[in-house]
Backbone as a ProteinNet text record, in pm:
[ID]
protein_1_A
[PRIMARY]
MPTRVCAESELELGEAIKVIVDGVAVALVKDSAGNCFALGDMCSHADISLSDGFVEGDDLECWAHGGRFELATGRARTLPASEPVPVYPLTIVDGEVYVDVSTQVDVSAYVA
[TERTIARY]
-2015.8	-2026.3	-1937.4	-1858.2	-1786.7	-1830.5	-1805.5	-1888.8	-1776.3	-1835.7	-1754.5	-1702.5	-1593.2	-1539.7	-1485.4	-1433.7	-1381.6	-1322.5	-1281.6	-1218.1	-1061.3	-980.8	-865	-762.8	-819.7	-727.4	-769.6	-834.1	-838	-706	-668.4	-532.1	-419.5	-348	-227.3	-112.9	6.8	112.1	165.4	194.7	241.2	182.6	45	-46	-153.3	-218.2	-354	-465	-578.6	-714	-790.4	-872.3	-977.3	-1118	-1177.8	-1311	-1401.2	-1522.3	-1594.7	-1687.5	-1695.6	-1750.6	-1853.8	-1977.1	-2054.4	-2047.7	-2000.5	-1962.9	-1830	-1738.2	-1590.9	-1502.4	-1429.2	-1332.4	-1219.3	-1184.3	-1080.7	-961.8	-849.1	-735.4	-699.9	-711.3	-679.4	-560.3	-457.4	-331.2	-274.2	-225.4	-135.6	-2.3	83.1	213.1	301.2	425.1	491.5	509.2	479.8	472.8	318.2	238.5	96.1	-10.7	65.7	-26.4	-128.2	-248.6	-360.8	-393.4	-416.1	-445.2	-566.3	-635.7	-735.1	-708.6	-684.6	-645.3	-743	-769.8	-850.5	-767.9	-852.3	-805.8	-751.6	-770.3	-747.4	-611.5	-519.3	-389.2	-411.7	-363.9	-388.5	-337.9	-243.9	-178.7	-266.6	-316.6	-405.4	-505.7	-614.8	-718.3	-671.2	-570.2	-552.4	-581	-606.2	-657.3	-509.6	-493.6	-370.6	-373.5	-480.1	-485.9	-415.8	-402.9	-318.6	-176.3	-141.5	-0.3	78.9	186	276.2	303.7	306.8	338.9	487.2	549.1	704.4	738.1	756.5	807.4	662.4	679.4	587.7	478.3	500.2	436.1	354.8	240	175.1	212.7	271.6	320.9	227	185.6	95.7	177.3	115.9	175.6	202.1	117	130.4	251.3	262.5	374.8	475.5	447.1	546	518.8	419.2	393.5	376.1	445.7	431.9	356.4	293.3	204.9	229.9	240.5	277.6	150.9	173	43.1	-36.5	28.5	-26.1	-84.3	-33.2	-85.4	-134.9	-125.3	-168.3	-78.2	39.3	122.8	191	195.1	268.9	403.3	491.2	643.4	717.8	674.7	751.7	649.8	735.4	658.6	636.6	524	451.8	348.8	324.9	214.4	268.9	197.2	233.1	114.2	-3.5	-131.9	-140.1	-179.3	-210.2	-342.9	-340.2	-479.6	-555.5	-674.3	-737.6	-699	-678.2	-675.4	-805.4	-846.1	-981.1	-957.7	-1047.3	-1018.5	-1048.3	-959.1	-967.3	-969.1	-1068.8	-1067.8	-1077.9	-1023.6	-1061.1	-1099	-1211.6	-1275.1	-1328.9	-1267.2	-1286.7	-1266.6	-1149.7	-1106.3	-1167.9	-1260.1	-1324	-1278.7	-1253.8	-1206.5	-1334.7	-1326	-1433	-1371	-1426.5	-1350.7	-1484.9	-1455.6	-1527	-1482	-1582.4	-1530.7	-1601.3	-1697	-1755	-1655.7	-1534.5	-1442.5	-1297.5	-1218.9	-1086.1	-971	-875.4	-765.4	-737.6	-720.1	-626.2	-473.2	-415.9	-261.5	-180.7	-253.1	-168.5	-51.4	-37.9	56.9	158.1	161	257.9	309.7	240	262.7	328.2	453.1	522.3	493.2
1574	1478	1353.9	1292.6	1190.7	1063.8	989.8	879.6	731.1	647.5	509.9	452.2	435.5	389.8	246.6	213.9	66.5	40.6	-77.7	-110.1	-81.4	-39.3	0	-122	-243.6	-345.3	-386	-313.1	-328.8	-235.4	-147.7	-60.3	-130.8	-150.1	-236	-107.4	-130.8	-51.9	-35.3	85.9	111.5	102.9	91.3	62.9	184.7	190	294.1	194.6	234.5	183	298.8	276.1	373.2	346.3	440.2	443.3	562.4	534.4	659	685.7	820.2	901.9	1006.9	987	1074.9	1121.6	1032.4	1052.9	1102.4	1110.2	1167.6	1040.4	1028.6	930.1	971.7	887.5	908.7	797.2	834.1	748	754.8	623.1	596.4	549.3	597.8	538.8	535.5	411.1	396.7	392.1	466.1	494.1	385.6	362.7	264.4	275	410	411.2	398.8	363.8	349.1	456.4	572.6	686.3	676	703.2	704.4	842.8	852	971	953.9	1053.1	1044.8	1170.3	1135.1	1225.5	1219.5	1316	1309.2	1201.9	1117.3	1014.4	1044.2	1153	1185.9	1293	1225.4	1315.6	1436.2	1557.4	1681.4	1708.8	1623.5	1642	1584.8	1476.8	1398.1	1331.1	1291.8	1217.8	1042.3	1030.7	908.5	872.5	770.1	724.8	706.1	791.9	791.4	669.5	606.5	471.2	380	381	275	304.1	408.8	433.6	384.4	433.1	380.1	476.5	415.7	494.4	481.1	606.4	608	705	651.5	749	806.3	944.9	1024.5	1097.5	1014.4	1064.7	947.5	983.3	907.5	924.3	834.7	861.6	794	888.7	848.6	752.4	629.4	546.8	585.5	671.7	694.4	778.4	887.9	995.2	1031.5	949.9	981.9	1102.4	1156.6	1289.2	1241.5	1306	1270	1395.4	1322.8	1423.9	1376.3	1493.9	1480.4	1430	1318.2	1264.8	1370.9	1432.4	1499.6	1638.1	1687.6	1813.9	1811.4	1713.1	1694.6	1780.6	1838.4	1921.3	1850.9	1892.1	1819.7	1841.2	1737.3	1739.8	1728.5	1659	1651.5	1667	1730.4	1719.3	1600	1586.9	1679	1735.6	1676.5	1738.5	1873.3	1975.9	2101.5	2166.3	2104.1	2156.8	2029.4	2095	1982.2	1923.4	1805.2	1733	1753.7	1747	1784.3	1651	1724.5	1614.9	1634.7	1534	1511.5	1476.8	1504.6	1467.4	1324.1	1258.7	1111.2	1087.8	1016.3	965.6	802.8	772.9	607.6	595.1	537.5	518.4	363.1	321.3	154	82.4	112.4	26.9	48.3	154.9	184.8	327.2	341.2	460.5	534.4	670.9	756.4	868.8	919.1	1027.2	1132.6	1266.7	1374.5	1450	1424.6	1511.3	1620.4	1666.9	1802.6	1909.3	1873.2	1973.9	1919.3	2022.4	1967.6	1996.4	1924.2	1949.8	2094	2164.4	2303.2	2280.6	2274	2247.1	2361.4	2489.6	2601	2605	2563.8	2542.2	2451.2	2349	2266.6	2315.6	2404.5	2464.2	2598.3	2600.5	2744.9	2815.1
2498.9	2577.5	2556.8	2657	2627.6	2591.7	2488.5	2424.8	2457.4	2518.9	2526.5	2388.1	2363.5	2239.2	2238	2354.1	2355.9	2494	2517.6	2651.1	2628.8	2737.1	2725.9	2682.4	2717.8	2682.7	2537.1	2460	2322.7	2257.3	2319.3	2282	2305.9	2211	2230.9	2229.9	2299.2	2303.4	2174	2136	2017.7	1882.2	1911.5	1803.7	1792.1	1679.4	1655.2	1618.7	1659.8	1595.9	1541.1	1453	1425.3	1499	1525.9	1571.5	1539.6	1530.8	1480.9	1596.9	1617.4	1755.3	1687.9	1712.4	1652.8	1483.9	1442.1	1294.2	1251.8	1371.1	1347.7	1353.1	1256.5	1254.4	1349.6	1442.7	1545.9	1537.9	1560.8	1561.1	1727	1769.6	1935.5	1915.5	2009.3	2014.7	2159.4	2170.8	2316	2266.9	2320.7	2303.7	2364.7	2372.5	2412.2	2584	2627.4	2762	2822.5	2733	2798.6	2792.6	2740.4	2735.7	2620.7	2633.2	2538.8	2476.4	2356.5	2272.9	2183.9	2149.2	2035.7	1958.3	1835.9	1728	1590.8	1530	1413.5	1325.1	1254.1	1179.4	1046.8	1000.4	872.3	861.9	780.5	762.6	704.6	773.6	703.6	567	521.7	403.1	281.9	312.5	217.9	295.3	239.3	316.2	312.9	407.8	432.9	585.3	621.6	750.8	836.2	943.5	1034.9	1110.1	1149.2	1236	1149.2	1021.6	951.2	942.1	1024.3	1018.7	1142.5	1167	1245.3	1387.8	1500.4	1617.1	1621	1626.4	1637.7	1764.1	1885.4	1979.6	2037.7	2017.9	2055.9	1941.6	1808.1	1687.3	1618.3	1549	1462.2	1338	1256.8	1122	996.9	918.8	797.3	724.4	680.8	630.9	466.7	421.2	266.6	241.1	313.7	266.6	361.7	503	605.4	685.6	669.7	762	913.8	989.6	1135.4	1228.4	1313.3	1403	1554.9	1618.9	1764.1	1827.6	1915.4	1980.6	2064.2	2159.6	2251.5	2186.9	2092.5	2021.1	1896.9	1813.2	1666.5	1598.9	1647.7	1555.7	1442.9	1323.4	1232.8	1238.5	1231.5	1279	1151.9	1051	915.8	792.8	704.1	569.5	518.2	415.7	358.3	455.5	559.8	664	685.7	699.9	755.4	857.1	857.4	933.9	1051.3	1148.6	1255.9	1238.8	1326	1321.8	1455.1	1472.1	1604.5	1694.6	1817.3	1971	2027.6	2064.8	2142.1	2290.4	2396.9	2518.7	2514.9	2592.4	2602.8	2756.7	2823.9	2960.3	2949	3077.3	3098.4	3247.7	3237.2	3360.1	3364	3476.9	3510.6	3381.1	3319.9	3213.2	3079.1	3065.9	2952.5	2893.6	2772.2	2700.9	2656.7	2703.7	2646.6	2569.3	2459.8	2376.7	2368.9	2347.3	2347	2222.7	2102.4	1998.3	1968.3	2059.6	2056.9	2105.6	2155.9	2187.4	2155.8	2135.7	2121.5	2221	2266.7	2378.5	2338.6	2446	2443.9	2441.1	2319.1	2317.2	2304.9	2336.8	2332.4	2415.3	2555.2	2635.3	2586.6	2491.8	2439.1	2304.4	2229.1	2091.3	2108.5	2041.2	2044.3	1945
[MASK]
++++++++++++++++++++++++++++++++++++++++++++++++++++++++++++++++++++++++++++++++++++++++++++++++++++++++++++++++

């Protein structure tokens, strides 16, 4: 079930914030085009919070070791990260952001 996590106005372009949804740490990201994403907040390489990292184009980069994750799919794009992070359904209704951590986005159409 989707949970309200913040107002869309709290998300800044090119930035990530951390929210906890039903006990799950989630990195909310608004890319430079204004698209919003919800990814698992822990880097798959090390237990580092991705929301403390950097939004670079279509990626979220871990600040500690430079592993990059594609926002739409969670796919690891650069070493040392080699495993994806989960991507959760995110919806915006009347300016409010909702995330559902009970399921993950089906990214199979995006991942080769």
